[in-house]
GROMACS .gro file of N, CA and C in nm:
model
  363
    1GLN      N    1  10.988   8.971  -8.456
    1GLN     CA    2  10.963   8.820  -8.442
    1GLN      C    3  11.090   8.790  -8.319
    2VAL      N    4  11.073   8.737  -8.233
    2VAL     CA    5  11.168   8.652  -8.125
    2VAL      C    6  11.247   8.498  -8.167
    3GLN      N    7  11.375   8.590  -8.162
    3GLN     CA    8  11.493   8.479  -8.193
    3GLN      C    9  11.567   8.460  -8.055
    4LEU      N   10  11.631   8.396  -8.047
    4LEU     CA   11  11.644   8.289  -7.895
    4LEU      C   12  11.779   8.227  -7.962
    5VAL      N   13  11.956   8.248  -7.916
    5VAL     CA   14  12.011   8.193  -7.952
    5VAL      C   15  12.107   8.143  -7.770
    6GLU      N   16  12.113   8.023  -7.807
    6GLU     CA   17  12.208   7.942  -7.710
    6GLU      C   18  12.334   7.919  -7.704
    7SER      N   19  12.402   7.917  -7.638
    7SER     CA   20  12.567   7.910  -7.626
    7SER      C   21  12.625   7.833  -7.493
    8GLY      N   22  12.714   7.766  -7.445
    8GLY     CA   23  12.774   7.729  -7.347
    8GLY      C   24  12.772   7.601  -7.291
    9GLY      N   25  12.730   7.511  -7.412
    9GLY     CA   26  12.667   7.348  -7.346
    9GLY      C   27  12.797   7.335  -7.398
   10GLY      N   28  12.858   7.203  -7.365
   10GLY     CA   29  12.950   7.070  -7.379
   10GLY      C   30  12.936   6.988  -7.303
   11LEU      N   31  13.103   6.922  -7.269
   11LEU     CA   32  13.124   6.760  -7.197
   11LEU      C   33  13.185   6.834  -7.128
   12VAL      N   34  13.091   6.752  -6.987
   12VAL     CA   35  13.154   6.811  -6.852
   12VAL      C   36  13.161   6.671  -6.747
   13GLN      N   37  13.276   6.705  -6.663
   13GLN     CA   38  13.250   6.509  -6.572
   13GLN      C   39  13.176   6.573  -6.472
   14PRO      N   40  13.115   6.452  -6.413
   14PRO     CA   41  13.044   6.460  -6.297
   14PRO      C   42  13.124   6.529  -6.222
   15GLY      N   43  13.032   6.672  -6.155
   15GLY     CA   44  13.059   6.756  -6.028
   15GLY      C   45  13.100   6.881  -6.103
   16GLY      N   46  13.162   6.877  -6.261
   16GLY     CA   47  13.224   7.035  -6.320
   16GLY      C   48  13.129   7.076  -6.352
   17SER      N   49  13.087   7.217  -6.376
   17SER     CA   50  13.027   7.333  -6.353
   17SER      C   51  12.998   7.385  -6.505
   18LEU      N   52  12.933   7.480  -6.556
   18LEU     CA   53  12.828   7.491  -6.714
   18LEU      C   54  12.835   7.624  -6.711
   19ARG      N   55  12.850   7.687  -6.793
   19ARG     CA   56  12.746   7.838  -6.715
   19ARG      C   57  12.669   7.825  -6.941
   20LEU      N   58  12.560   7.867  -6.939
   20LEU     CA   59  12.517   7.846  -7.038
   20LEU      C   60  12.417   8.006  -7.042
   21SER      N   61  12.465   8.083  -7.180
   21SER     CA   62  12.409   8.159  -7.218
   21SER      C   63  12.302   8.200  -7.317
   22CYS      N   64  12.165   8.262  -7.270
   22CYS     CA   65  12.124   8.329  -7.410
   22CYS      C   66  12.090   8.413  -7.489
   23THR      N   67  12.081   8.429  -7.604
   23THR     CA   68  12.033   8.603  -7.586
   23THR      C   69  11.950   8.604  -7.711
   24ALA      N   70  11.870   8.696  -7.658
   24ALA     CA   71  11.730   8.704  -7.720
   24ALA      C   72  11.721   8.840  -7.847
   25SER      N   73  11.656   8.827  -7.913
   25SER     CA   74  11.621   8.971  -8.048
   25SER      C   75  11.511   9.093  -7.973
   26GLY      N   76  11.476   9.153  -8.015
   26GLY     CA   77  11.431   9.283  -7.973
   26GLY      C   78  11.476   9.399  -7.850
   27GLY      N   79  11.348   9.480  -7.795
   27GLY     CA   80  11.413   9.527  -7.743
   27GLY      C   81  11.293   9.606  -7.602
   28LEU      N   82  11.258   9.424  -7.597
   28LEU     CA   83  11.153   9.493  -7.491
   28LEU      C   84  11.120   9.369  -7.388
   29PHE      N   85  11.287   9.338  -7.389
   29PHE     CA   86  11.346   9.227  -7.314
   29PHE      C   87  11.311   9.237  -7.186
   30SER      N   88  11.274   9.369  -7.131
   30SER     CA   89  11.257   9.359  -6.944
   30SER      C   90  11.177   9.346  -6.929
   31ILE      N   91  11.029   9.337  -7.006
   31ILE     CA   92  10.951   9.337  -6.955
   31ILE      C   93  10.859   9.209  -6.931
   32TYR      N   94  10.967   9.131  -7.021
   32TYR     CA   95  10.922   8.959  -7.009
   32TYR      C   96  10.969   8.856  -6.903
   33SER      N   97  10.879   8.747  -6.839
   33SER     CA   98  10.968   8.643  -6.825
   33SER      C   99  11.049   8.591  -6.867
   34MET      N  100  11.138   8.487  -6.825
   34MET     CA  101  11.249   8.411  -6.922
   34MET      C  102  11.277   8.289  -6.858
   35GLY      N  103  11.311   8.159  -6.926
   35GLY     CA  104  11.301   8.009  -6.828
   35GLY      C  105  11.399   7.990  -6.961
   36TRP      N  106  11.429   7.852  -6.884
   36TRP     CA  107  11.518   7.736  -6.931
   36TRP      C  108  11.425   7.583  -6.872
   37TYR      N  109  11.433   7.478  -7.031
   37TYR     CA  110  11.381   7.378  -7.008
   37TYR      C  111  11.528   7.280  -7.048
   38ARG      N  112  11.459   7.166  -7.066
   38ARG     CA  113  11.518   7.064  -7.100
   38ARG      C  114  11.559   6.935  -7.111
   39GLN      N  115  11.523   6.894  -7.224
   39GLN     CA  116  11.497   6.744  -7.313
   39GLN      C  117  11.587   6.675  -7.332
   40ALA      N  118  11.602   6.564  -7.254
   40ALA     CA  119  11.658   6.426  -7.250
   40ALA      C  120  11.616   6.352  -7.375
   41PRO      N  121  11.662   6.238  -7.437
   41PRO     CA  122  11.614   6.165  -7.552
   41PRO      C  123  11.525   6.088  -7.411
   42GLY      N  124  11.386   6.048  -7.477
   42GLY     CA  125  11.294   5.949  -7.458
   42GLY      C  126  11.226   6.024  -7.324
   43LYS      N  127  11.244   6.100  -7.277
   43LYS     CA  128  11.187   6.223  -7.212
   43LYS      C  129  11.136   6.318  -7.253
   44GLN      N  130  11.013   6.368  -7.137
   44GLN     CA  131  10.990   6.493  -7.176
   44GLN      C  132  11.037   6.634  -7.153
   45ARG      N  133  11.034   6.748  -7.233
   45ARG     CA  134  11.043   6.819  -7.220
   45ARG      C  135  11.011   6.863  -7.083
   46GLU      N  136  11.160   6.938  -6.964
   46GLU     CA  137  11.075   7.000  -6.857
   46GLU      C  138  11.159   7.129  -6.784
   47LEU      N  139  11.098   7.189  -6.718
   47LEU     CA  140  11.118   7.278  -6.611
   47LEU      C  141  11.261   7.311  -6.559
   48VAL      N  142  11.346   7.363  -6.627
   48VAL     CA  143  11.466   7.400  -6.495
   48VAL      C  144  11.476   7.513  -6.412
   49ALA      N  145  11.438   7.646  -6.481
   49ALA     CA  146  11.419   7.706  -6.408
   49ALA      C  147  11.326   7.866  -6.468
   50THR      N  148  11.292   7.973  -6.376
   50THR     CA  149  11.237   8.126  -6.479
   50THR      C  150  11.301   8.207  -6.370
   51ILE      N  151  11.262   8.320  -6.498
   51ILE     CA  152  11.309   8.470  -6.380
   51ILE      C  153  11.209   8.574  -6.432
   52SER      N  154  11.139   8.622  -6.320
   52SER     CA  155  11.062   8.708  -6.362
   52SER      C  156  11.109   8.877  -6.408
   53THR      N  157  11.021   8.948  -6.422
   53THR     CA  158  11.088   9.043  -6.506
   53THR      C  159  11.146   9.125  -6.391
   54GLY      N  160  11.069   9.085  -6.247
   54GLY     CA  161  11.152   9.205  -6.108
   54GLY      C  162  11.288   9.114  -6.006
   55GLY      N  163  11.318   8.957  -6.127
   55GLY     CA  164  11.441   8.920  -6.067
   55GLY      C  165  11.385   8.801  -5.967
   56THR      N  166  11.205   8.716  -5.939
   56THR     CA  167  11.242   8.625  -5.927
   56THR      C  168  11.236   8.521  -5.966
   57THR      N  169  11.266   8.426  -5.931
   57THR     CA  170  11.392   8.299  -5.961
   57THR      C  171  11.234   8.184  -5.888
   58THR      N  172  11.220   8.091  -6.024
   58THR     CA  173  11.199   7.927  -5.966
   58THR      C  174  11.261   7.838  -6.018
   59TYR      N  175  11.259   7.730  -5.958
   59TYR     CA  176  11.379   7.592  -6.005
   59TYR      C  177  11.255   7.468  -6.035
   60GLY      N  178  11.253   7.389  -6.103
   60GLY     CA  179  11.273   7.240  -6.110
   60GLY      C  180  11.327   7.167  -5.958
   61ASP      N  181  11.236   7.054  -5.872
   61ASP     CA  182  11.246   7.030  -5.790
   61ASP      C  183  11.345   6.972  -5.763
   62PHE      N  184  11.421   6.928  -5.917
   62PHE     CA  185  11.560   6.830  -5.947
   62PHE      C  186  11.686   6.905  -5.895
   63VAL      N  187  11.659   7.045  -5.891
   63VAL     CA  188  11.784   7.106  -5.892
   63VAL      C  189  11.875   7.153  -5.793
   64ASN      N  190  11.754   7.115  -5.647
   64ASN     CA  191  11.840   7.123  -5.502
   64ASN      C  192  11.924   7.216  -5.501
   65GLY      N  193  11.952   7.334  -5.512
   65GLY     CA  194  12.030   7.410  -5.493
   65GLY      C  195  12.151   7.462  -5.563
   66ARG      N  196  12.194   7.372  -5.687
   66ARG     CA  197  12.270   7.328  -5.803
   66ARG      C  198  12.296   7.489  -5.873
   67PHE      N  199  12.137   7.507  -5.927
   67PHE     CA  200  12.148   7.561  -6.072
   67PHE      C  201  12.100   7.725  -6.017
   68THR      N  202  12.201   7.817  -6.101
   68THR     CA  203  12.130   8.016  -6.095
   68THR      C  204  12.087   8.041  -6.216
   69ILE      N  205  11.983   8.090  -6.229
   69ILE     CA  206  11.917   8.163  -6.363
   69ILE      C  207  11.951   8.297  -6.323
   70SER      N  208  11.989   8.389  -6.422
   70SER     CA  209  12.019   8.539  -6.371
   70SER      C  210  12.003   8.586  -6.487
   71ARG      N  211  11.947   8.733  -6.526
   71ARG     CA  212  11.915   8.837  -6.630
   71ARG      C  213  11.977   8.911  -6.638
   72ASP      N  214  12.055   8.989  -6.750
   72ASP     CA  215  12.107   9.106  -6.801
   72ASP      C  216  12.049   9.177  -6.894
   73ASN      N  217  11.944   9.249  -6.841
   73ASN     CA  218  11.814   9.330  -6.956
   73ASN      C  219  11.912   9.362  -7.022
   74ALA      N  220  12.039   9.471  -6.977
   74ALA     CA  221  12.102   9.523  -7.072
   74ALA      C  222  12.150   9.479  -7.231
   75LYS      N  223  12.226   9.338  -7.199
   75LYS     CA  224  12.246   9.270  -7.268
   75LYS      C  225  12.148   9.179  -7.365
   76TYR      N  226  12.026   9.173  -7.325
   76TYR     CA  227  11.905   9.129  -7.379
   76TYR      C  228  11.947   8.953  -7.341
   77SER      N  229  11.989   8.937  -7.236
   77SER     CA  230  12.109   8.763  -7.238
   77SER      C  231  12.023   8.720  -7.101
   78VAL      N  232  11.955   8.603  -7.089
   78VAL     CA  233  11.933   8.578  -6.949
   78VAL      C  234  12.056   8.370  -6.969
   79TYR      N  235  12.111   8.390  -6.762
   79TYR     CA  236  12.207   8.232  -6.810
   79TYR      C  237  12.159   8.190  -6.738
   80LEU      N  238  12.190   8.074  -6.723
   80LEU     CA  239  12.190   7.936  -6.603
   80LEU      C  240  12.330   7.889  -6.577
   81GLN      N  241  12.344   7.872  -6.479
   81GLN     CA  242  12.476   7.882  -6.390
   81GLN      C  243  12.521   7.741  -6.315
   82MET      N  244  12.532   7.634  -6.393
   82MET     CA  245  12.508   7.522  -6.331
   82MET      C  246  12.663   7.434  -6.270
   83ASN      N  247  12.631   7.363  -6.140
   83ASN     CA  248  12.756   7.379  -6.033
   83ASN      C  249  12.678   7.203  -6.049
   84SER      N  250  12.804   7.170  -6.001
   84SER     CA  251  12.818   7.022  -5.921
   84SER      C  252  12.688   6.895  -6.019
   85LEU      N  253  12.739   6.939  -6.110
   85LEU     CA  254  12.642   6.830  -6.232
   85LEU      C  255  12.683   6.673  -6.214
   86LYS      N  256  12.558   6.598  -6.286
   86LYS     CA  257  12.546   6.484  -6.219
   86LYS      C  258  12.543   6.405  -6.354
   87PRO      N  259  12.517   6.276  -6.427
   87PRO     CA  260  12.479   6.211  -6.539
   87PRO      C  261  12.372   6.262  -6.547
   88GLU      N  262  12.283   6.230  -6.463
   88GLU     CA  263  12.115   6.283  -6.504
   88GLU      C  264  12.080   6.378  -6.560
   89ASP      N  265  12.159   6.530  -6.576
   89ASP     CA  266  12.148   6.601  -6.621
   89ASP      C  267  12.195   6.665  -6.757
   90THR      N  268  12.270   6.504  -6.802
   90THR     CA  269  12.241   6.548  -6.963
   90THR      C  270  12.175   6.527  -7.033
   91ALA      N  271  12.130   6.654  -7.099
   91ALA     CA  272  12.041   6.682  -7.250
   91ALA      C  273  12.009   6.839  -7.305
   92VAL      N  274  11.984   6.859  -7.375
   92VAL     CA  275  11.942   6.929  -7.486
   92VAL      C  276  11.878   7.050  -7.406
   93TYR      N  277  11.957   7.180  -7.332
   93TYR     CA  278  11.881   7.247  -7.276
   93TYR      C  279  11.822   7.386  -7.351
   94TYR      N  280  11.726   7.416  -7.395
   94TYR     CA  281  11.673   7.504  -7.459
   94TYR      C  282  11.628   7.668  -7.343
   95CYS      N  283  11.591   7.787  -7.445
   95CYS     CA  284  11.636   7.907  -7.335
   95CYS      C  285  11.454   7.897  -7.389
   96ASN      N  286  11.367   7.942  -7.344
   96ASN     CA  287  11.208   7.982  -7.371
   96ASN      C  288  11.185   8.138  -7.348
   97ALA      N  289  11.075   8.142  -7.420
   97ALA     CA  290  11.065   8.379  -7.395
   97ALA      C  291  10.878   8.322  -7.441
   98PRO      N  292  10.812   8.338  -7.344
   98PRO     CA  293  10.683   8.325  -7.312
   98PRO      C  294  10.617   8.464  -7.424
   99ARG      N  295  10.553   8.540  -7.523
   99ARG     CA  296  10.569   8.639  -7.526
   99ARG      C  297  10.349   8.665  -7.567
  100PRO      N  298  10.312   8.759  -7.616
  100PRO     CA  299  10.238   8.786  -7.609
  100PRO      C  300  10.152   8.787  -7.758
  101ASN      N  301  10.060   8.695  -7.871
  101ASN     CA  302  10.060   8.686  -7.969
  101ASN      C  303  10.012   8.854  -8.034
  102SER      N  304   9.993   8.858  -8.098
  102SER     CA  305   9.956   8.995  -8.193
  102SER      C  306   9.809   9.127  -8.134
  103ASP      N  307   9.744   9.014  -8.105
  103ASP     CA  308   9.624   9.096  -8.057
  103ASP      C  309   9.614   9.083  -7.896
  104TYR      N  310   9.735   9.027  -7.838
  104TYR     CA  311   9.735   8.979  -7.706
  104TYR      C  312   9.662   8.931  -7.638
  105SER      N  313   9.553   8.784  -7.719
  105SER     CA  314   9.484   8.716  -7.675
  105SER      C  315   9.554   8.593  -7.602
  106ALA      N  316   9.664   8.575  -7.603
  106ALA     CA  317   9.718   8.461  -7.572
  106ALA      C  318   9.859   8.434  -7.609
  107TRP      N  319   9.935   8.361  -7.511
  107TRP     CA  320  10.038   8.343  -7.504
  107TRP      C  321  10.134   8.275  -7.570
  108ILE      N  322  10.291   8.302  -7.659
  108ILE     CA  323  10.345   8.175  -7.767
  108ILE      C  324  10.430   8.203  -7.681
  109ASP      N  325  10.511   8.075  -7.659
  109ASP     CA  326  10.620   8.019  -7.632
  109ASP      C  327  10.751   8.002  -7.774
  110TYR      N  328  10.821   8.101  -7.747
  110TYR     CA  329  10.910   8.140  -7.848
  110TYR      C  330  11.079   7.993  -7.792
  111TRP      N  331  11.115   7.904  -7.866
  111TRP     CA  332  11.209   7.831  -7.831
  111TRP      C  333  11.400   7.868  -7.898
  112GLY      N  334  11.499   7.851  -7.815
  112GLY     CA  335  11.618   7.860  -7.896
  112GLY      C  336  11.632   7.722  -7.980
  113GLN      N  337  11.788   7.687  -8.005
  113GLN     CA  338  11.759   7.623  -8.118
  113GLN      C  339  11.852   7.481  -7.993
  114GLY      N  340  11.841   7.505  -7.858
  114GLY     CA  341  11.923   7.414  -7.794
  114GLY      C  342  12.093   7.403  -7.798
  115THR      N  343  12.152   7.395  -7.688
  115THR     CA  344  12.278   7.367  -7.674
  115THR      C  345  12.282   7.211  -7.582
  116GLN      N  346  12.394   7.129  -7.598
  116GLN     CA  347  12.319   7.030  -7.581
  116GLN      C  348  12.476   7.014  -7.441
  117VAL      N  349  12.442   6.957  -7.321
  117VAL     CA  350  12.501   6.927  -7.196
  117VAL      C  351  12.565   6.771  -7.195
  118THR      N  352  12.631   6.736  -7.190
  118THR     CA  353  12.694   6.575  -7.170
  118THR      C  354  12.754   6.586  -7.028
  119VAL      N  355  12.740   6.537  -6.938
  119VAL     CA  356  12.781   6.518  -6.815
  119VAL      C  357  12.855   6.379  -6.864
  120SER      N  358  12.915   6.375  -6.846
  120SER     CA  359  13.006   6.186  -6.810
  120SER      C  360  13.178   6.228  -6.805
  121SER      N  361  13.227   6.098  -6.747
  121SER     CA  362  13.349   6.077  -6.689
  121SER      C  363  13.407   6.036  -6.811
   0.00000   0.00000   0.00000
């Protein structure tokens, strides 16, 4: 099974920074992409960032250079550095791991439990 555990969320003032961490189970972490999504109350879950096996990154349009995703394969971890946080960044942030099913016929999305980020003065 794939198990994802996030940490690093909390309460921060507008303009502040947080660094989220996600640690995955298993021994084949390095051969799959990883991602971060977020969901605020009353809104759909949206893509924040992804990182490929080779380190190529993508970001949601709202990020505007404020966030950076990175990974450390030796630690089975993916990180999200968030700077210049805004109140509208308030959401539960989820780590995402797409993995193939048992016969490699489809992809399954695995999710962490989520970590709350609240941006408020």
